[in-house]
Amino acid sequence: MDLMNYIDGNFQAHTGEQWLDVVEPATGKQFARVPLSSPSDVDSAILAARKAQSEWGGLSHSERAGWLDIIADELESRYEDIASLESRDTGKPISLARAVDANRSVANFRFFAEMIRTHRGEVFEMADADNFVTYRPVGVGALITPWNLPLYLLSWKVAPAIGMGNTVVCKPSEMTPMTANLLMEVIDKVGLPPGVVNLVHGDGGGAGSCLVSHSDVDLVSFTGGTSTGAKVAASAAPHFKKISLELGGKNSSIVFADCDLNKTIEGVGRAAFLNQGQICLCGSRILVQDSIYDEFVEGFIDSVESLKIGDPSEDSTQLGALISSGHLKKVKEYVSIAKDEGGHFLTGGDDMEIQSSLSRDLEGGYWMAPTVIGGLSPDSRCSTEEIFGPVVTVHRFKTEEEAIEIANGTRYGLAGSVWTEDLEKGIRVAEGIRTGMVWVNTWLHRDLRTPFGGVGDSGVGREGGRWSLGFFSETLNVCVKR
Ligand code: NAD
């Protein structure tokens, strides 16, 4: 399948001859081609978005909310397509693609429809005057997304952006473009006014950087790696674009001796290995209180070793393949670094066993056993740098203060989890961590009204709920003297 851009309400071939193969991570085989769009394709998409903006921005909140609901209904009717394309494109288990990717993509449109429908400006009264605060569209937005949760993250941006009256140009990851294409099919089918949502395919250095640095883009919402985020910020800065950066993470799961051990093992394991550990929120450094360290590690390793790894299209599969050969290589390099740093494998670290248990079709895929490493210092590279794969490190701590100090010992600050039956302590420890989101006795339990985002190398700004509505709008205050 050769994909096309979607510009001004039409699927269009890109200008130029360059293509990139889309590879299925579970087999290592090509199954589609994605265009490497040129600067002139990006120009056309931005022009279409600019042309459509004033009419779209002039609709009422409830009219735009109505469109979001229409898109949600149509997306929902393609629920199974979303799940199977996402599973094939990313290598994730089909059960996860259904429960997380397909569900959330639909839910994002419905949630923002409801928020926007009820969104009002504010009034601040003075003794002799009234202030009326209104929220207006920013203009044309560039929405750039990564490969790990393709439609989940794209819909998280498109819905609030167009809901608040902006028009957009999307640039999905070149590695996982299939469900962005599906969203354009949906938008085309429901007849959203041309130019409101446009899509250019391509790589980061080409279409991505061209889009971000374009002088006619007013806003950039970027989710991806920290080093890419730095480039995006630098190229958006000269035009003072509104910018939101959702970047990498290296999150701690802090396990106290008074936790419910069975539930904690299950929760910490999910936080460590969901989506093969390729979620920015994954808890990849596990800090365990000294007095239960051995008991926790024994139960944890048993549960990790029982995970079923293999064909993503099978309902019972719990761990799929990593996204690409390049990424697998990077993750394995960290495993060698761990050995050099004095770490020892509590499980995993060697993929031979997996390869021999896979069917022949899957032999060319990018597989790795879930790997748990002990014996490393909490300030080692493997414990502080984002690996973004099925690799976690385990560390001991004695006191609350020590746990917080270790958790804060990275440049990232996205998420974290605390496991204890003492909820006061859980909240106290959560508040001690320099991060954007902490869960107590759970992980990735999301209320879409809450702020999402991080500090330090994890990014700038927050999205979610009213934070998204604020980011995707400009406020105007009109002060009227009585
Ligand atoms: P990436 O930074 O390589 O790419 C992300 C997107 O940016 C892709 O669409 C890519 O084509 C584009 N891009 C690359 N260079 C660009 C440039 N110079 N200008 C504009 N666009 C450019 O990230 P990835 O490998 O696709 O995703 C993995 C990373 O994303 C991890 O670090 C992960 O933690 C992070 N992530 C963060 C969140 C979050 O919400 N904080 C969510 C998911 C993933």
XYZ file of C-alpha atoms in Angstrom, residues 153-413:
261
model
C -1.517 10.638 20.624
C -2.563 12.166 17.309
C -6.241 12.234 18.321
C -5.188 13.712 21.697
C -3.900 16.720 19.741
C -6.290 16.957 16.778
C -9.480 16.952 18.883
C -8.694 19.906 21.194
C -6.828 21.797 18.450
C -9.708 21.858 15.973
C -12.250 21.976 18.776
C -10.839 25.335 19.834
C -11.066 26.637 16.252
C -7.562 26.066 14.912
C -6.806 24.310 11.669
C -3.955 21.824 11.634
C -1.257 20.037 9.698
C -0.395 16.628 11.160
C 2.949 14.890 10.728
C 2.775 11.371 12.184
C 5.831 9.214 12.730
C 7.163 7.869 9.445
C 7.472 4.471 11.146
C 3.768 4.135 12.029
C 1.668 6.138 9.563
C -1.224 3.709 9.039
C -3.785 4.914 11.574
C -3.105 8.586 10.786
C -4.126 7.640 7.259
C -7.220 5.933 8.698
C -8.129 9.121 10.574
C -7.913 11.061 7.297
C -10.239 8.497 5.678
C -12.679 9.087 8.512
C -12.407 12.870 8.236
C -12.891 12.636 4.483
C -15.906 10.362 4.844
C -17.724 12.556 7.356
C -17.094 15.627 5.166
C -15.220 17.863 7.611
C -14.673 21.198 5.804
C -11.566 20.986 3.565
C -8.346 22.346 5.056
C -9.383 21.976 8.718
C -7.255 18.837 9.132
C -4.353 18.179 6.757
C -1.678 15.500 6.855
C 1.803 15.397 5.399
C 3.812 12.235 5.685
C 7.557 12.249 5.915
C 10.571 12.019 8.138
C 11.641 14.389 10.861
C 14.579 16.006 9.099
C 12.424 16.632 5.999
C 8.701 17.294 6.409
C 8.889 17.547 10.221
C 11.495 20.279 10.484
C 10.049 22.114 7.487
C 6.646 22.221 9.180
C 7.936 23.341 12.567
C 10.103 26.141 11.181
C 7.487 27.414 8.702
C 6.711 31.097 9.215
C 2.971 30.558 8.691
C 2.576 28.019 11.523
C 1.394 29.621 14.775
C 1.561 26.708 17.171
C 3.549 23.490 17.561
C 2.415 20.539 19.639
C 5.212 17.982 19.658
C 5.426 14.568 21.311
C 8.651 12.628 20.878
C 12.205 12.232 22.095
C 14.035 14.799 24.212
C 16.827 15.491 21.722
C 14.283 16.003 18.912
C 12.294 18.261 21.242
C 15.349 20.486 21.650
C 15.627 20.860 17.856
C 11.902 21.545 17.534
C 12.072 24.198 20.263
C 15.053 25.872 18.588
C 13.389 26.040 15.186
C 10.045 27.257 16.560
C 11.635 29.948 18.755
C 12.524 32.641 16.161
C 8.824 33.028 15.277
C 7.658 32.933 18.937
C 5.292 30.063 18.153
C 3.172 28.692 20.924
C 4.835 25.397 21.794
C 4.123 22.312 23.846
C 6.782 19.617 24.224
C 5.886 16.179 25.586
C 9.230 14.365 25.721
C 10.986 11.335 27.178
C 10.842 9.840 30.645
C 12.744 7.693 33.133
C 10.195 7.021 35.797
C 10.515 5.344 39.178
C 8.168 2.788 40.690
C 8.718 3.086 44.453
C 7.758 -0.016 46.427
C 7.411 0.312 50.213
C 7.500 -2.624 52.634
C 3.874 -1.972 53.615
C 2.502 -2.408 50.080
C 0.013 -5.082 49.048
C 2.700 -7.303 47.556
C 0.666 -9.232 44.989
C -1.099 -6.170 43.614
C 2.186 -4.280 43.591
C 4.017 -6.973 41.645
C 1.242 -6.942 39.079
C 1.097 -3.135 38.867
C 4.850 -2.593 38.764
C 5.162 -5.290 36.088
C 2.516 -3.605 33.964
C 4.270 -0.252 34.402
C 7.571 -1.822 33.394
C 6.606 -3.815 30.316
C 3.353 -2.572 28.794
C 3.912 -1.974 25.068
C 7.333 -3.664 25.501
C 8.349 -0.827 27.825
C 7.875 1.664 24.997
C 5.634 4.167 26.789
C 7.043 7.448 28.043
C 5.319 6.787 31.401
C 6.781 3.306 31.921
C 8.355 2.673 35.314
C 11.791 1.484 34.230
C 13.605 1.981 37.561
C 12.091 0.000 40.386
C 13.048 1.116 43.898
C 12.263 -1.458 46.579
C 12.468 -1.022 50.350
C 15.277 -3.114 51.750
C 13.202 -5.282 54.085
C 11.067 -6.771 51.270
C 13.610 -6.572 48.440
C 14.259 -10.314 48.140
C 10.611 -11.304 48.467
C 9.530 -8.656 45.936
C 12.234 -9.582 43.411
C 11.405 -13.284 43.613
C 7.687 -12.691 42.954
C 8.396 -10.047 40.329
C 10.743 -12.270 38.322
C 8.210 -15.136 38.416
C 5.552 -12.839 37.018
C 7.858 -11.395 34.321
C 8.899 -14.870 33.231
C 5.262 -15.883 32.833
C 4.543 -13.112 30.288
C 3.576 -14.523 26.909
C 5.714 -13.020 24.167
C 5.042 -13.625 20.493
C 2.646 -13.075 17.610
C 0.965 -9.674 18.201
C -2.148 -10.769 16.319
C -2.952 -13.525 18.877
C -5.378 -12.545 21.603
C -3.331 -14.179 24.363
C -0.044 -12.399 23.536
C 1.152 -10.019 26.246
C 4.433 -8.778 24.777
C 5.048 -8.027 21.120
C 8.031 -6.867 19.094
C 10.096 -3.691 19.392
C 9.469 -0.999 16.826
C 12.534 -1.352 14.559
C 15.881 -3.012 14.116
C 17.578 0.308 14.938
C 15.648 0.639 18.175
C 16.314 -2.991 19.146
C 20.016 -2.339 18.609
C 19.868 0.738 20.849
C 18.080 -1.180 23.614
C 20.593 -4.034 23.410
C 23.448 -1.553 23.629
C 22.049 -0.523 26.997
C 22.064 -4.167 28.055
C 25.805 -4.323 27.264
C 26.345 -1.044 29.091
C 24.599 -2.588 32.108
C 27.060 -5.493 32.053
C 29.991 -3.062 31.873
C 28.519 -1.074 34.746
C 28.465 -4.183 36.956
C 24.796 -5.141 36.587
C 23.563 -8.727 36.611
C 20.502 -10.135 34.868
C 17.746 -11.310 37.177
C 15.922 -12.431 34.045
C 16.208 -11.825 30.289
C 19.158 -10.110 28.657
C 19.420 -12.880 26.113
C 17.034 -13.139 23.143
C 18.057 -16.599 21.873
C 15.294 -18.368 23.719
C 12.607 -16.173 22.229
C 13.870 -16.536 18.677
C 13.729 -20.318 18.889
C 10.162 -20.335 20.230
C 8.766 -18.060 17.500
C 7.093 -19.295 14.350
C 9.122 -18.980 11.143
C 7.119 -15.967 9.953
C 8.257 -14.016 12.964
C 11.921 -14.900 12.830
C 12.848 -11.635 11.109
C 11.069 -9.512 13.746
C 12.592 -7.330 16.432
C 12.232 -9.437 19.582
C 13.663 -9.075 23.002
C 12.971 -10.870 26.275
C 11.795 -8.708 29.176
C 14.952 -7.963 31.085
C 15.397 -7.126 34.766
C 18.802 -5.930 35.928
C 20.025 -5.838 39.526
C 23.255 -4.688 41.110
C 23.518 -1.315 39.385
C 24.109 1.962 41.121
C 21.041 4.264 40.918
C 23.208 6.832 39.159
C 24.435 4.388 36.493
C 23.578 5.149 32.863
C 21.021 2.337 32.618
C 19.228 3.626 35.667
C 19.116 7.284 34.620
C 18.870 7.363 30.801
C 15.730 6.575 28.824
C 16.060 3.098 27.266
C 12.443 2.876 26.048
C 12.331 -0.899 25.817
C 11.655 -4.026 27.919
C 14.551 -3.346 30.286
C 14.230 -2.302 33.925
C 16.683 -1.849 36.771
C 15.939 -2.709 40.422
C 17.447 -0.856 43.379
C 17.222 -1.013 47.170
C 16.367 1.875 49.474
C 15.948 2.150 53.248
C 14.039 5.362 53.981
C 11.433 7.585 52.355
C 14.055 10.311 51.948
C 16.419 7.951 50.173
C 13.653 6.762 47.811
C 12.830 10.357 46.881
C 16.493 11.197 46.381
C 16.993 8.244 44.015
C 13.752 9.033 42.147
C 14.950 12.598 41.628
C 18.349 11.499 40.370
C 17.576 11.795 36.645
C 17.255 14.735 34.264
C 13.750 13.536 33.378
C 10.589 14.323 35.305
